[in-house]
Amino acid sequence: MATVVNEGRGTQYGDLLLDEECLFAMRDGTKVHFTRNERAILLTLSGSPNRLLTRSRLLDEVTEDEDRSDRYIDFLVNRLRSKLGDDRKSPTFIHTRYGEGYVWVATPTPAQVVDAVLAVTTQFRSDGRSVSRDASTLIPRLHEAIGAGMAPEKAIFVGEDWHPGTEDKVRHLLHLNLQADQDAASCLVTLREMPSRRIVASFPLDLDPGDASNVAADAEKISGSALAALRRALRDASTALGLTPGGPTDDHRQEASIVLLGANPRWAGGTDLASERARDPRNPDLAFQWCFHLFSRLTIASPFESVGLGERRRIEREIEATVLEFLPAAEDNPLHMFAAAKLLYFLDRGHLGLAEDLAERALARTGDPTGSFALMGQLRCARGRFDEAVRFFDQGIARDHGRDFQLHIRAMKCVALLAAGRRAALDIALAQVDLSPPVPSHIALMMRWTFLPHDRPLPAASANALADIGPTGAANAIEYSWFTSARQIVHSEARANVVRGLIAHAVGIHGEQAVPDVVARAIGLSAAV
């Protein structure tokens, strides 16, 4: 069963919810109501916490036609204690100052932060006749049916007047408006994306108003339709960047995880994409796919062959201009927002804050971080929040998205640990990276050269391979590592940590000519060796 959150507005005191108007209190689903004078005393006491209120002061709140004695106040307070479940000898709510009066000593419980994919609120309207008797049966069955269709931690049930707090993270709000009279019954289902409250689905369902035996069937009908709408919304949120609509949502998330690495083979050639863009230049999906094609030209090519700084600048400026042009359109699709965040992060042109904002808001809209673990880890790493980065990478590693994904995200984790200077943890992480074929030899070599400590000699085979590529190839490898993995990190020492080992090994074989000027200027040669 999913979680039930405070229904209505009020103040929580442990397991007791006190209505803001002190009309009632609720504990474990049981509601107790207060009389007019009890409510008056309760409002006065709770409105002045930790202050002594004399009996004469409390008498001012009691209606004039009642007993005006101190004993009557004591009687009301004892009634309140009974209804609140308060212990007179060890009070949680009302403390007695003998001979003086009473003090409200209860401390409100901080509101629990809500983190859920779905919040469900149910509203029931009827003519007050036969159908209203079924409301108490239908709504719990409805909650049970929805809870059974989702993981318990992903759905909550809230009151009609519930509003998310500033710290709450609710991705979708499902409003079920049940309408009934003697002749007809229906349920208007409205699914909103949060926090924007944008309506993503809305439809009516006809119910049977007279047959109580159909309560279970009605609950299944409503929950099935509502959950189908939610799944469509989640699937649509992960349909873009060439991913075809349809198919299970989990498959889409897995594909999105791989696509956001920039590792779609379709993008490498780019001929078809160029033709499609020429036919439809205002299509945001094609625009972001084209950006990933350009991105792949900078990242998938051999690290031993430079694209040239001039060509790199041209490509990066085209990526930047295209992403910024289509950024308003990206707001319509979380996957486009993730793509924009990934590309802006990679460029390292002062857009890290914007990239973080896009990724965080896209994550809030999708309701599932599966497709974004790698990106969120990279963004945390860029800020120097290495422990958080590693946690994101570990969550991604725990997903079985195939060998290529595992290699990429494990390499990202190693970069974060290298930047942080956590050698022992890095050695453990490296031992879990599979660099055997079919991993391309240049990737295996780059990882070995990069992650071996700068003051430890390379194994003979690895040293021979570094010698074979010559000083130009070594300089290109350092330049590649700098632009793809190091420059995005804000802190200078952490940036230097990422390339220090590779530079030291290259200089040991080829001399300082192996260090490209762009890297030497960025971190200083002395910091690198």
Tab-separated table of C-alpha atoms in Angstrom, residues 164-462:
chain	number	residue	atom	x	y	z
A	164	PRO	CA	3.189	20.467	-1.987
A	165	GLY	CA	5.699	22.257	0.204
A	166	THR	CA	8.782	24.025	-1.088
A	167	GLU	CA	10.971	21.005	-0.271
A	168	ASP	CA	8.558	18.399	-1.641
A	169	LYS	CA	9.397	16.610	-4.871
A	170	VAL	CA	6.223	15.382	-6.549
A	171	ARG	CA	6.438	14.680	-10.288
A	172	HIS	CA	2.749	14.179	-11.070
A	173	LEU	CA	-0.536	15.008	-9.335
A	174	LEU	CA	-3.513	12.776	-10.083
A	175	HIS	CA	-6.892	14.315	-9.243
A	176	LEU	CA	-9.884	11.974	-9.160
A	177	ASN	CA	-13.167	13.882	-9.085
A	178	LEU	CA	-16.034	11.480	-8.339
A	179	GLN	CA	-19.497	12.811	-9.209
A	180	ALA	CA	-22.679	10.901	-8.404
A	181	ASP	CA	-26.452	11.205	-8.227
A	182	GLN	CA	-29.323	8.719	-8.376
A	183	ASP	CA	-29.097	8.298	-12.132
A	184	ALA	CA	-25.416	8.448	-13.007
A	185	ALA	CA	-21.917	8.326	-11.592
A	186	SER	CA	-18.627	9.298	-13.165
A	187	CYS	CA	-15.017	10.027	-12.386
A	188	LEU	CA	-13.122	12.876	-14.022
A	189	VAL	CA	-9.443	11.908	-14.131
A	190	THR	CA	-6.930	14.760	-14.382
A	191	LEU	CA	-3.179	14.136	-14.431
A	192	ARG	CA	-0.916	17.143	-13.948
A	193	GLU	CA	2.815	17.463	-14.340
A	194	MET	CA	4.392	19.040	-11.279
A	195	PRO	CA	5.491	21.592	-10.261
A	196	SER	CA	4.248	23.348	-13.421
A	197	ARG	CA	0.712	21.896	-12.940
A	198	ARG	CA	0.530	21.412	-16.706
A	199	ILE	CA	-2.332	19.027	-17.564
A	200	VAL	CA	-0.974	16.032	-19.471
A	201	ALA	CA	-4.138	13.905	-19.433
A	202	SER	CA	-7.812	14.470	-18.654
A	203	PHE	CA	-10.788	12.217	-19.355
A	204	PRO	CA	-14.131	11.084	-17.841
A	205	LEU	CA	-15.049	7.540	-16.841
A	206	ASP	CA	-18.638	6.353	-16.434
A	207	LEU	CA	-19.362	4.303	-13.316
A	208	ASP	CA	-22.297	2.298	-11.999
A	209	PRO	CA	-23.975	4.396	-9.272
A	210	GLY	CA	-26.299	1.814	-7.852
A	211	ASP	CA	-24.510	-1.506	-7.551
A	212	ALA	CA	-22.271	-1.658	-4.506
A	213	SER	CA	-20.858	-4.972	-5.743
A	214	ASN	CA	-19.213	-3.035	-8.578
A	215	VAL	CA	-17.098	-0.933	-6.216
A	216	ALA	CA	-14.036	-3.123	-6.802
A	217	ALA	CA	-14.574	-3.085	-10.563
A	218	ASP	CA	-14.974	0.706	-10.540
A	219	ALA	CA	-11.779	1.069	-8.514
A	220	GLU	CA	-9.896	-1.112	-11.009
A	221	LYS	CA	-11.329	0.837	-13.937
A	222	ILE	CA	-10.302	4.204	-12.520
A	223	SER	CA	-6.865	3.091	-11.335
A	224	GLY	CA	-6.098	1.247	-14.575
A	225	SER	CA	-6.943	4.257	-16.726
A	226	ALA	CA	-5.123	6.689	-14.434
A	227	LEU	CA	-1.950	4.594	-14.274
A	228	ALA	CA	-2.015	4.098	-18.046
A	229	ALA	CA	-2.089	7.897	-18.439
A	230	LEU	CA	0.849	8.212	-16.038
A	231	ARG	CA	2.869	5.603	-17.924
A	232	ARG	CA	2.162	7.373	-21.216
A	233	ALA	CA	3.355	10.650	-19.712
A	234	LEU	CA	6.543	9.047	-18.388
A	235	ARG	CA	7.167	7.294	-21.709
A	236	ASP	CA	6.593	10.507	-23.666
A	237	ALA	CA	9.123	12.202	-21.394
A	238	SER	CA	11.770	9.727	-22.588
A	239	THR	CA	10.840	9.771	-26.292
A	240	ALA	CA	13.136	12.016	-28.303
A	241	LEU	CA	16.629	12.109	-29.814
A	242	GLY	CA	15.693	9.488	-32.363
A	243	LEU	CA	14.116	7.098	-29.844
A	244	THR	CA	10.937	5.715	-31.360
A	245	PRO	CA	7.642	5.966	-29.437
A	246	GLY	CA	6.012	2.830	-28.106
A	247	GLY	CA	7.415	-0.064	-26.141
A	248	PRO	CA	7.873	-0.450	-22.389
A	249	THR	CA	8.832	2.625	-20.394
A	250	ASP	CA	11.797	0.819	-18.813
A	251	ASP	CA	13.211	0.100	-22.289
A	252	HIS	CA	12.926	3.789	-23.142
A	253	ARG	CA	14.803	4.758	-19.991
A	254	GLN	CA	17.587	2.313	-20.795
A	255	GLU	CA	17.862	3.636	-24.356
A	256	ALA	CA	17.821	7.207	-23.055
A	257	SER	CA	20.682	6.376	-20.672
A	258	ILE	CA	22.821	5.252	-23.595
A	259	VAL	CA	21.767	8.084	-25.902
A	260	LEU	CA	22.680	10.727	-23.306
A	261	LEU	CA	26.232	9.397	-23.304
A	262	GLY	CA	26.435	10.673	-26.859
A	263	ALA	CA	27.152	7.147	-28.043
A	264	ASN	CA	24.500	6.611	-30.727
A	265	PRO	CA	26.297	5.146	-33.801
A	266	ARG	CA	23.719	6.862	-36.038
A	267	TRP	CA	25.224	10.219	-35.141
A	268	ALA	CA	28.773	9.385	-36.179
A	269	GLY	CA	28.177	9.706	-39.940
A	270	GLY	CA	25.709	12.556	-39.908
A	271	THR	CA	24.818	12.429	-43.621
A	272	ASP	CA	21.218	11.365	-43.047
A	273	LEU	CA	20.833	13.835	-40.188
A	274	ALA	CA	22.096	16.687	-42.345
A	275	SER	CA	19.534	15.830	-45.024
A	276	GLU	CA	16.704	15.577	-42.484
A	277	ARG	CA	17.665	18.910	-40.908
A	278	ALA	CA	17.735	20.578	-44.300
A	279	ARG	CA	14.154	19.410	-44.887
A	280	ASP	CA	12.968	20.423	-41.401
A	281	PRO	CA	15.330	23.053	-39.959
A	282	ARG	CA	12.962	24.097	-37.125
A	283	ASN	CA	12.614	20.590	-35.704
A	284	PRO	CA	14.135	20.675	-32.179
A	285	ASP	CA	14.666	16.921	-32.021
A	286	LEU	CA	16.710	16.938	-35.226
A	287	ALA	CA	18.595	19.986	-33.947
A	288	PHE	CA	19.669	18.204	-30.772
A	289	GLN	CA	20.530	15.045	-32.704
A	290	TRP	CA	22.710	17.168	-34.992
A	291	CYS	CA	24.451	18.617	-31.926
A	292	PHE	CA	25.181	15.107	-30.714
A	293	HIS	CA	26.589	14.302	-34.170
A	294	LEU	CA	28.965	17.242	-33.761
A	295	PHE	CA	29.692	16.146	-30.189
A	296	SER	CA	30.580	12.641	-31.416
A	297	ARG	CA	33.108	14.099	-33.857
A	298	LEU	CA	34.969	15.474	-30.847
A	299	THR	CA	34.655	12.449	-28.574
A	300	ILE	CA	34.338	9.226	-30.571
A	301	ALA	CA	37.334	9.823	-32.866
A	302	SER	CA	40.743	8.356	-32.007
A	303	PRO	CA	42.355	10.358	-29.192
A	304	PHE	CA	45.706	10.090	-30.959
A	305	GLU	CA	44.491	12.188	-33.920
A	306	SER	CA	43.630	15.830	-33.248
A	307	VAL	CA	40.686	17.524	-34.933
A	308	GLY	CA	42.662	20.756	-34.629
A	309	LEU	CA	41.935	23.616	-32.250
A	310	GLY	CA	40.417	25.766	-34.984
A	311	GLU	CA	37.991	23.056	-36.072
A	312	ARG	CA	37.207	22.248	-32.447
A	313	ARG	CA	36.286	25.868	-31.756
A	314	ARG	CA	34.097	25.997	-34.865
A	315	ILE	CA	32.261	22.804	-33.895
A	316	GLU	CA	31.801	23.876	-30.284
A	317	ARG	CA	30.440	27.274	-31.297
A	318	GLU	CA	27.960	25.614	-33.646
A	319	ILE	CA	26.836	23.299	-30.832
A	320	GLU	CA	26.483	26.242	-28.447
A	321	ALA	CA	24.540	28.385	-30.903
A	322	THR	CA	22.191	25.544	-31.832
A	323	VAL	CA	21.507	24.497	-28.243
A	324	LEU	CA	20.788	28.058	-27.129
A	325	GLU	CA	18.544	28.664	-30.144
A	326	PHE	CA	16.415	25.602	-29.391
A	327	LEU	CA	16.495	25.911	-25.603
A	328	PRO	CA	12.918	27.303	-25.362
A	329	ALA	CA	11.656	24.336	-27.401
A	330	ALA	CA	13.625	21.949	-25.186
A	331	GLU	CA	11.381	22.880	-22.260
A	332	ASP	CA	8.629	20.778	-23.860
A	333	ASN	CA	10.574	17.524	-23.495
A	334	PRO	CA	12.706	16.439	-20.511
A	335	LEU	CA	14.995	14.379	-22.737
A	336	HIS	CA	15.770	17.498	-24.779
A	337	MET	CA	16.475	19.323	-21.508
A	338	PHE	CA	18.902	16.574	-20.479
A	339	ALA	CA	20.528	16.746	-23.925
A	340	ALA	CA	20.962	20.515	-23.682
A	341	ALA	CA	22.434	20.147	-20.187
A	342	LYS	CA	24.889	17.488	-21.372
A	343	LEU	CA	26.082	19.577	-24.310
A	344	LEU	CA	26.368	22.853	-22.383
A	345	TYR	CA	28.317	21.075	-19.627
A	346	PHE	CA	30.712	19.568	-22.176
A	347	LEU	CA	31.441	22.891	-23.896
A	348	ASP	CA	32.756	24.561	-20.727
A	349	ARG	CA	31.776	28.006	-21.970
A	350	GLY	CA	30.292	29.389	-18.747
A	351	HIS	CA	27.018	27.480	-18.914
A	352	LEU	CA	27.481	25.081	-15.974
A	353	GLY	CA	24.788	26.754	-13.861
A	354	LEU	CA	22.335	26.630	-16.762
A	355	ALA	CA	23.194	22.978	-17.392
A	356	GLU	CA	22.545	22.142	-13.734
A	357	ASP	CA	19.207	23.963	-13.767
A	358	LEU	CA	18.072	22.155	-16.921
A	359	ALA	CA	19.106	18.749	-15.596
A	360	GLU	CA	17.497	19.247	-12.177
A	361	ARG	CA	14.197	20.405	-13.684
A	362	ALA	CA	14.208	17.599	-16.243
A	363	LEU	CA	14.855	15.107	-13.457
A	364	ALA	CA	11.922	16.504	-11.460
A	365	ARG	CA	9.645	16.091	-14.488
A	366	THR	CA	10.611	12.548	-15.448
A	367	GLY	CA	10.124	11.142	-11.959
A	368	ASP	CA	12.849	8.544	-12.530
A	369	PRO	CA	16.594	9.303	-12.578
A	370	THR	CA	17.502	6.105	-14.453
A	371	GLY	CA	18.387	7.875	-17.694
A	372	SER	CA	20.366	10.662	-16.069
A	373	PHE	CA	22.715	9.041	-13.535
A	374	ALA	CA	25.785	9.597	-15.729
A	375	LEU	CA	24.954	13.232	-16.491
A	376	MET	CA	24.052	14.099	-12.893
A	377	GLY	CA	27.319	12.508	-11.769
A	378	GLN	CA	29.300	14.588	-14.258
A	379	LEU	CA	27.599	17.798	-13.122
A	380	ARG	CA	28.359	17.040	-9.470
A	381	CYS	CA	31.952	16.206	-10.390
A	382	ALA	CA	32.301	19.523	-12.232
A	383	ARG	CA	31.297	21.337	-9.034
A	384	GLY	CA	33.772	19.357	-6.951
A	385	ARG	CA	30.996	17.473	-5.143
A	386	PHE	CA	32.803	14.205	-5.702
A	387	ASP	CA	31.015	12.064	-3.107
A	388	GLU	CA	27.657	12.930	-4.682
A	389	ALA	CA	29.078	12.264	-8.142
A	390	VAL	CA	30.260	8.806	-7.120
A	391	ARG	CA	26.845	8.005	-5.655
A	392	PHE	CA	25.171	8.880	-8.957
A	393	PHE	CA	27.693	6.807	-10.902
A	394	ASP	CA	27.226	3.842	-8.553
A	395	GLN	CA	23.459	4.005	-9.068
A	396	GLY	CA	24.020	3.971	-12.821
A	397	ILE	CA	26.459	1.071	-12.537
A	398	ALA	CA	23.806	-0.888	-10.650
A	399	ARG	CA	21.583	-0.703	-13.762
A	400	ASP	CA	22.386	-3.327	-16.373
A	401	HIS	CA	22.446	-1.180	-19.514
A	402	GLY	CA	25.001	-3.229	-21.411
A	403	ARG	CA	28.771	-3.387	-21.649
A	404	ASP	CA	29.321	-0.080	-23.458
A	405	PHE	CA	27.285	1.821	-20.875
A	406	GLN	CA	29.145	0.094	-18.040
A	407	LEU	CA	32.513	1.036	-19.535
A	408	HIS	CA	31.500	4.680	-19.987
A	409	ILE	CA	30.008	5.202	-16.540
A	410	ARG	CA	32.784	3.314	-14.737
A	411	ALA	CA	35.319	5.507	-16.544
A	412	MET	CA	33.381	8.583	-15.362
A	413	LYS	CA	33.507	7.300	-11.795
A	414	CYS	CA	37.258	6.805	-12.090
A	415	VAL	CA	37.659	10.380	-13.372
A	416	ALA	CA	35.742	11.698	-10.341
A	417	LEU	CA	37.917	9.706	-7.930
A	418	LEU	CA	41.082	10.778	-9.761
A	419	ALA	CA	40.025	14.436	-9.614
A	420	ALA	CA	39.275	14.085	-5.909
A	421	GLY	CA	42.694	12.524	-5.233
A	422	ARG	CA	41.150	9.389	-3.714
A	423	ARG	CA	43.777	6.874	-4.784
A	424	ALA	CA	42.650	3.884	-2.721
A	425	ALA	CA	39.039	4.151	-3.911
A	426	LEU	CA	40.258	4.668	-7.485
A	427	ASP	CA	42.314	1.467	-7.405
A	428	ILE	CA	39.237	-0.481	-6.285
A	429	ALA	CA	37.096	1.098	-9.017
A	430	LEU	CA	39.733	0.396	-11.685
A	431	ALA	CA	39.855	-3.272	-10.737
A	432	GLN	CA	36.160	-3.490	-11.660
A	433	VAL	CA	36.594	-2.039	-15.173
A	434	ASP	CA	36.690	-4.657	-17.927
A	435	LEU	CA	39.165	-3.482	-20.587
A	436	SER	CA	39.396	-6.772	-22.443
A	437	PRO	CA	38.338	-7.050	-26.117
A	438	PRO	CA	36.086	-5.959	-27.737
A	439	VAL	CA	36.967	-2.716	-25.906
A	440	PRO	CA	38.949	-0.726	-28.513
A	441	SER	CA	42.671	-0.734	-27.791
A	442	HIS	CA	42.938	3.073	-27.785
A	443	ILE	CA	40.323	3.312	-25.002
A	444	ALA	CA	42.079	0.658	-22.926
A	445	LEU	CA	45.438	2.406	-23.387
A	446	MET	CA	44.044	5.845	-22.511
A	447	MET	CA	42.526	4.524	-19.304
A	448	ARG	CA	45.745	2.780	-18.264
A	449	TRP	CA	47.898	5.836	-18.981
A	450	THR	CA	45.446	8.225	-17.307
A	451	PHE	CA	44.705	6.334	-14.119
A	452	LEU	CA	48.135	4.886	-13.309
A	453	PRO	CA	49.776	7.132	-10.663
A	454	HIS	CA	52.048	9.749	-12.187
A	455	ASP	CA	54.969	8.627	-10.029
A	456	ARG	CA	54.669	4.940	-10.938
A	457	PRO	CA	56.378	3.599	-14.113
A	458	LEU	CA	54.209	2.176	-16.869
A	459	PRO	CA	54.291	-1.571	-17.551
A	460	ALA	CA	56.525	-2.395	-20.526
A	461	ALA	CA	53.693	-3.078	-23.002
A	462	SER	CA	51.882	0.126	-22.061
